[in-house]
Amino acid sequence: MPQMTFVEQDGTERTVDAPLGLSVLEIAHKHGIDLEGACEGSLACATCHVVVDPSWAPKLAAATDDEEDMLDLAFGLEKTSRLGCQIVMTDALDGLVVRLPRTA
């Protein structure tokens, strides 16, 4: 099974099983990682904002215009910011690393 690593706000790294077809948001919830996702993945908020490790960012599909619009609402936006609900785990993403941004 693929795995991915979440880097929490305090720098703690948590490597977890990442079932194929689940979004980063769903994987976080499955493992009790504090990633809100207020709209439950319907692309109506930015509370599942994550920062993708720069080495992984080019391996992701480009963000849609709708995702870019929602990201504009995220606090602490960075060059590799994405919404966790829009990154779906595939075999090619085995080892993905994302960081939870600092909150306001």
Coordinates of N, CA, C and O in Angstrom, one line a residue:
M1 N 0.8 -1.2 0.0 CA 0.0 0.0 0.0 C 0.9 1.2 0.0 O 1.9 1.3 0.7
P2 N 0.5 2.2 -0.8 CA 1.3 3.5 -0.8 C 1.3 4.1 0.6 O 0.4 3.9 1.4
Q3 N 2.3 4.9 0.8 CA 2.4 5.7 2.1 C 2.6 7.2 1.7 O 3.0 7.5 0.6
M4 N 2.3 8.0 2.7 CA 2.6 9.4 2.6 C 3.0 10.0 3.9 O 2.7 9.4 4.9
T5 N 3.6 11.1 3.9 CA 4.1 11.7 5.2 C 3.5 13.1 5.3 O 3.5 13.9 4.4
F6 N 2.9 13.3 6.5 CA 2.4 14.6 6.9 C 3.4 15.2 7.9 O 3.8 14.6 8.8
V7 N 3.8 16.5 7.6 CA 4.6 17.2 8.5 C 3.7 18.2 9.3 O 3.1 19.1 8.7
E8 N 3.6 17.9 10.6 CA 2.6 18.7 11.4 C 3.2 20.0 11.7 O 4.4 20.3 11.5
Q9 N 2.4 20.9 12.2 CA 2.8 22.3 12.5 C 4.0 22.4 13.4 O 4.8 23.3 13.3
D10 N 4.2 21.4 14.3 CA 5.4 21.5 15.2 C 6.6 20.8 14.6 O 7.6 20.6 15.3
G11 N 6.5 20.3 13.3 CA 7.6 19.7 12.7 C 7.6 18.2 12.8 O 8.4 17.5 12.1
T12 N 6.7 17.6 13.6 CA 6.6 16.2 13.7 C 6.2 15.5 12.3 O 5.2 16.0 11.7
E13 N 6.9 14.5 11.9 CA 6.6 13.8 10.7 C 5.8 12.6 11.0 O 6.2 11.8 11.9
R14 N 4.7 12.4 10.3 CA 3.9 11.2 10.5 C 3.7 10.5 9.2 O 3.1 11.0 8.3
T15 N 4.3 9.3 9.0 CA 4.2 8.5 7.8 C 3.0 7.6 8.0 O 3.0 6.8 9.0
V16 N 2.1 7.6 7.1 CA 0.8 6.8 7.2 C 0.6 6.0 5.9 O 1.0 6.4 4.9
D17 N -0.3 4.9 6.1 CA -0.8 4.2 4.9 C -1.7 5.2 4.1 O -2.5 5.9 4.8
A18 N -1.6 5.2 2.8 CA -2.4 6.1 2.0 C -3.1 5.3 0.9 O -2.6 5.1 -0.2
P19 N -4.3 4.8 1.2 CA -5.0 3.9 0.2 C -5.2 4.7 -1.1 O -5.6 5.8 -1.1
L20 N -5.0 3.9 -2.2 CA -5.3 4.4 -3.5 C -6.7 4.9 -3.6 O -7.6 4.3 -3.1
G21 N -6.9 6.1 -4.3 CA -8.2 6.6 -4.6 C -8.7 7.6 -3.5 O -9.7 8.2 -3.7
L22 N -8.0 7.6 -2.3 CA -8.5 8.5 -1.3 C -7.7 9.8 -1.5 O -6.6 9.9 -1.9
S23 N -8.4 10.9 -1.1 CA -7.7 12.2 -1.1 C -6.8 12.4 0.1 O -6.9 11.7 1.1
V24 N -5.9 13.4 0.0 CA -5.0 13.7 1.1 C -5.9 14.1 2.4 O -5.6 13.7 3.5
L25 N -7.0 14.8 2.1 CA -7.9 15.1 3.2 C -8.5 13.9 3.9 O -8.5 13.7 5.1
E26 N -8.9 12.9 3.1 CA -9.5 11.7 3.6 C -8.5 10.9 4.3 O -8.7 10.3 5.4
I27 N -7.3 10.8 3.8 CA -6.2 10.1 4.5 C -5.8 10.7 5.8 O -5.7 10.0 6.8
A28 N -5.8 12.1 5.9 CA -5.5 12.8 7.1 C -6.6 12.4 8.2 O -6.3 12.1 9.3
H29 N -7.9 12.4 7.8 CA -9.0 12.1 8.7 C -8.9 10.7 9.2 O -9.1 10.4 10.3
K30 N -8.6 9.8 8.3 CA -8.4 8.3 8.6 C -7.4 8.1 9.7 O -7.5 7.2 10.5
H31 N -6.4 9.0 9.7 CA -5.3 8.8 10.7 C -5.3 9.8 11.8 O -4.3 9.9 12.5
G32 N -6.3 10.5 12.0 CA -6.5 11.5 13.1 C -5.5 12.7 13.0 O -5.2 13.3 14.0
I33 N -5.2 13.1 11.8 CA -4.3 14.2 11.5 C -5.2 15.5 11.4 O -6.2 15.4 10.8
D34 N -4.8 16.5 12.1 CA -5.6 17.7 12.3 C -5.6 18.6 11.0 O -4.9 19.6 10.9
L35 N -6.4 18.1 10.0 CA -6.6 18.9 8.8 C -8.1 19.0 8.6 O -8.9 18.0 8.4
E36 N -8.6 20.2 8.7 CA -10.1 20.5 8.9 C -11.0 19.9 7.8 O -11.8 19.0 8.1
G37 N -10.9 20.5 6.7 CA -11.8 20.1 5.6 C -13.3 20.4 5.9 O -14.2 19.5 5.8
A38 N -13.6 21.7 6.2 CA -14.9 22.1 6.7 C -16.0 21.8 5.6 O -17.2 21.4 6.0
C39 N -15.7 21.8 4.3 CA -16.7 21.6 3.3 C -16.7 20.1 2.9 O -17.4 19.7 1.9
E40 N -16.0 19.3 3.6 CA -15.9 17.8 3.4 C -15.5 17.5 2.0 O -16.0 16.5 1.4
G41 N -14.6 18.3 1.4 CA -14.0 17.9 0.1 C -14.8 18.4 -1.1 O -14.6 17.9 -2.2
S42 N -15.8 19.3 -0.9 CA -16.6 19.7 -2.0 C -16.0 21.0 -2.7 O -16.7 21.6 -3.6
L43 N -14.8 21.3 -2.4 CA -14.1 22.5 -3.1 C -14.9 23.8 -2.9 O -15.0 24.6 -3.8
A44 N -15.3 24.0 -1.6 CA -16.1 25.2 -1.2 C -15.4 26.0 -0.1 O -16.0 26.9 0.4
C45 N -14.2 25.6 0.3 CA -13.4 26.3 1.3 C -11.9 26.0 1.1 O -11.6 25.3 0.1
A46 N -11.1 26.5 2.0 CA -9.7 26.3 1.9 C -9.1 25.7 3.2 O -7.9 25.8 3.4
T47 N -10.0 25.1 4.0 CA -9.5 24.6 5.3 C -8.7 23.3 5.2 O -8.2 22.9 6.3
C48 N -8.6 22.7 4.0 CA -7.7 21.6 3.9 C -6.4 21.9 3.2 O -5.8 21.1 2.6
H49 N -6.1 23.2 3.3 CA -4.8 23.7 2.7 C -3.6 23.0 3.2 O -3.4 22.8 4.4
V50 N -2.8 22.5 2.3 CA -1.5 21.8 2.7 C -0.4 22.4 1.8 O -0.7 23.0 0.7
V51 N 0.8 22.3 2.2 CA 1.9 22.7 1.4 C 2.7 21.5 1.0 O 3.2 20.7 1.8
V52 N 2.7 21.3 -0.3 CA 3.3 20.1 -0.9 C 4.8 20.3 -0.9 O 5.3 21.4 -1.3
D53 N 5.6 19.3 -0.5 CA 7.0 19.3 -0.5 C 7.5 19.7 -2.0 O 6.9 19.1 -2.9
P54 N 8.4 20.6 -2.1 CA 8.7 21.1 -3.5 C 9.2 20.0 -4.4 O 9.0 20.1 -5.6
S55 N 9.8 18.9 -3.9 CA 10.2 17.8 -4.8 C 9.0 17.0 -5.3 O 9.1 16.4 -6.3
W56 N 7.9 17.1 -4.7 CA 6.7 16.4 -5.1 C 5.7 17.3 -5.9 O 4.9 16.8 -6.7
A57 N 5.8 18.6 -5.8 CA 4.8 19.5 -6.5 C 4.7 19.2 -8.0 O 3.6 19.2 -8.5
P58 N 5.9 19.0 -8.7 CA 5.8 18.8 -10.1 C 5.1 17.5 -10.5 O 4.7 17.3 -11.7
K59 N 5.0 16.6 -9.6 CA 4.4 15.3 -9.9 C 2.9 15.3 -9.8 O 2.2 14.3 -10.2
L60 N 2.3 16.4 -9.3 CA 0.9 16.5 -9.1 C 0.2 17.1 -10.4 O 0.9 17.9 -11.1
A61 N -1.0 16.7 -10.6 CA -1.8 17.4 -11.7 C -1.9 18.8 -11.4 O -1.9 19.2 -10.2
A62 N -2.0 19.7 -12.4 CA -2.1 21.1 -12.1 C -3.4 21.4 -11.4 O -4.4 20.7 -11.6
A63 N -3.4 22.4 -10.6 CA -4.6 22.8 -9.9 C -5.6 23.4 -10.9 O -5.2 24.1 -11.8
T64 N -6.9 23.1 -10.6 CA -7.9 23.7 -11.5 C -8.1 25.1 -11.1 O -7.7 25.6 -10.1
D65 N -8.9 25.8 -12.0 CA -9.2 27.2 -11.7 C -10.0 27.3 -10.4 O -9.8 28.3 -9.6
D66 N -10.9 26.4 -10.2 CA -11.7 26.4 -8.9 C -10.8 26.2 -7.7 O -11.0 26.9 -6.7
E67 N -9.9 25.3 -7.8 CA -8.9 25.1 -6.7 C -8.1 26.4 -6.4 O -7.9 26.8 -5.3
E68 N -7.6 27.0 -7.5 CA -6.8 28.2 -7.4 C -7.7 29.3 -6.7 O -7.2 30.1 -5.9
D69 N -9.0 29.4 -7.1 CA -9.8 30.4 -6.5 C -10.0 30.2 -5.0 O -9.9 31.2 -4.2
M70 N -10.1 28.9 -4.6 CA -10.3 28.6 -3.1 C -8.9 28.9 -2.4 O -8.9 29.4 -1.3
L71 N -7.8 28.5 -3.0 CA -6.5 28.8 -2.4 C -6.3 30.2 -2.1 O -5.6 30.6 -1.2
D72 N -6.9 31.1 -2.9 CA -6.7 32.5 -2.7 C -7.3 32.9 -1.3 O -6.9 34.0 -0.7
L73 N -8.1 32.1 -0.7 CA -8.7 32.3 0.6 C -7.8 31.8 1.8 O -8.1 32.0 2.9
A74 N -6.8 31.0 1.4 CA -6.0 30.2 2.4 C -5.1 31.2 3.1 O -4.5 32.0 2.5
F75 N -4.9 31.0 4.4 CA -3.9 31.7 5.2 C -2.5 31.0 5.0 O -2.4 29.8 4.9
G76 N -1.5 31.9 4.8 CA -0.1 31.3 4.7 C 0.2 30.6 3.4 O 0.9 29.7 3.4
L77 N -0.4 31.1 2.3 CA -0.3 30.5 1.0 C 1.2 30.5 0.6 O 1.9 31.5 0.8
E78 N 1.7 29.4 0.0 CA 3.0 29.3 -0.4 C 3.0 28.8 -1.9 O 2.0 28.4 -2.4
K79 N 4.2 28.8 -2.5 CA 4.2 28.5 -3.9 C 3.7 27.1 -4.2 O 3.1 26.8 -5.3
T80 N 3.9 26.1 -3.3 CA 3.4 24.7 -3.5 C 2.1 24.4 -2.8 O 1.9 23.2 -2.5
S81 N 1.4 25.4 -2.4 CA 0.1 25.2 -1.6 C -0.9 24.5 -2.6 O -1.0 24.9 -3.7
R82 N -1.6 23.6 -2.0 CA -2.7 22.9 -2.7 C -3.8 22.6 -1.6 O -3.6 22.7 -0.4
L83 N -5.0 22.2 -2.1 CA -6.0 21.8 -1.2 C -6.0 20.2 -1.1 O -5.9 19.5 -2.2
G84 N -5.9 19.8 0.1 CA -5.8 18.3 0.3 C -6.9 17.5 -0.3 O -6.7 16.4 -0.7
C85 N -8.1 18.1 -0.4 CA -9.2 17.4 -1.0 C -9.1 17.2 -2.5 O -9.8 16.3 -3.1
Q86 N -8.1 17.9 -3.1 CA -8.0 17.8 -4.6 C -6.8 16.9 -5.0 O -6.5 16.7 -6.2
I87 N -6.0 16.4 -4.0 CA -4.9 15.5 -4.3 C -5.3 14.1 -4.0 O -5.6 13.8 -2.8
V88 N -5.5 13.3 -5.0 CA -5.9 11.9 -4.9 C -4.8 11.0 -5.0 O -4.0 11.1 -5.9
M89 N -4.7 10.0 -4.0 CA -3.5 9.1 -4.0 C -3.5 8.1 -5.1 O -4.5 7.5 -5.5
T90 N -2.4 8.0 -5.8 CA -2.1 7.1 -6.8 C -0.8 6.4 -6.5 O 0.0 6.8 -5.6
D91 N -0.5 5.3 -7.3 CA 0.8 4.6 -7.1 C 2.0 5.6 -7.3 O 3.0 5.5 -6.6
A92 N 1.8 6.5 -8.3 CA 2.9 7.5 -8.6 C 3.1 8.5 -7.4 O 4.2 9.1 -7.4
L93 N 2.2 8.6 -6.5 CA 2.4 9.5 -5.4 C 2.8 8.8 -4.1 O 2.9 9.4 -3.0
D94 N 3.2 7.5 -4.2 CA 3.7 6.8 -3.1 C 4.9 7.5 -2.5 O 5.9 7.7 -3.2
G95 N 4.9 7.9 -1.2 CA 6.0 8.7 -0.6 C 5.7 10.2 -0.5 O 6.5 10.9 0.0
L96 N 4.6 10.6 -1.0 CA 4.2 12.0 -1.0 C 4.4 12.7 0.4 O 4.1 12.0 1.4
V97 N 4.9 13.9 0.4 CA 5.2 14.6 1.6 C 4.4 15.9 1.5 O 4.6 16.7 0.6
V98 N 3.6 16.2 2.5 CA 2.9 17.5 2.6 C 3.0 18.0 4.0 O 3.1 17.3 5.0
R99 N 3.0 19.4 4.1 CA 3.2 20.0 5.4 C 1.9 20.8 5.8 O 1.3 21.4 4.9
L100 N 1.5 20.7 7.0 CA 0.3 21.4 7.4 C 0.8 22.9 7.7 O 1.8 23.1 8.5
P101 N 0.2 23.9 7.1 CA 0.6 25.2 7.3 C 0.3 25.7 8.7 O -0.6 25.2 9.4
R102 N 1.0 26.7 9.1 CA 0.7 27.4 10.4 C -0.6 28.1 10.3 O -0.9 28.7 9.3
T103 N -1.3 28.1 11.4 CA -2.6 28.8 11.4 C -2.5 30.2 11.9 O -1.5 30.6 12.5
A104 N -3.5 31.0 11.7 CA -3.5 32.4 12.0 C -3.5 32.6 13.5 O -4.0 31.8 14.3

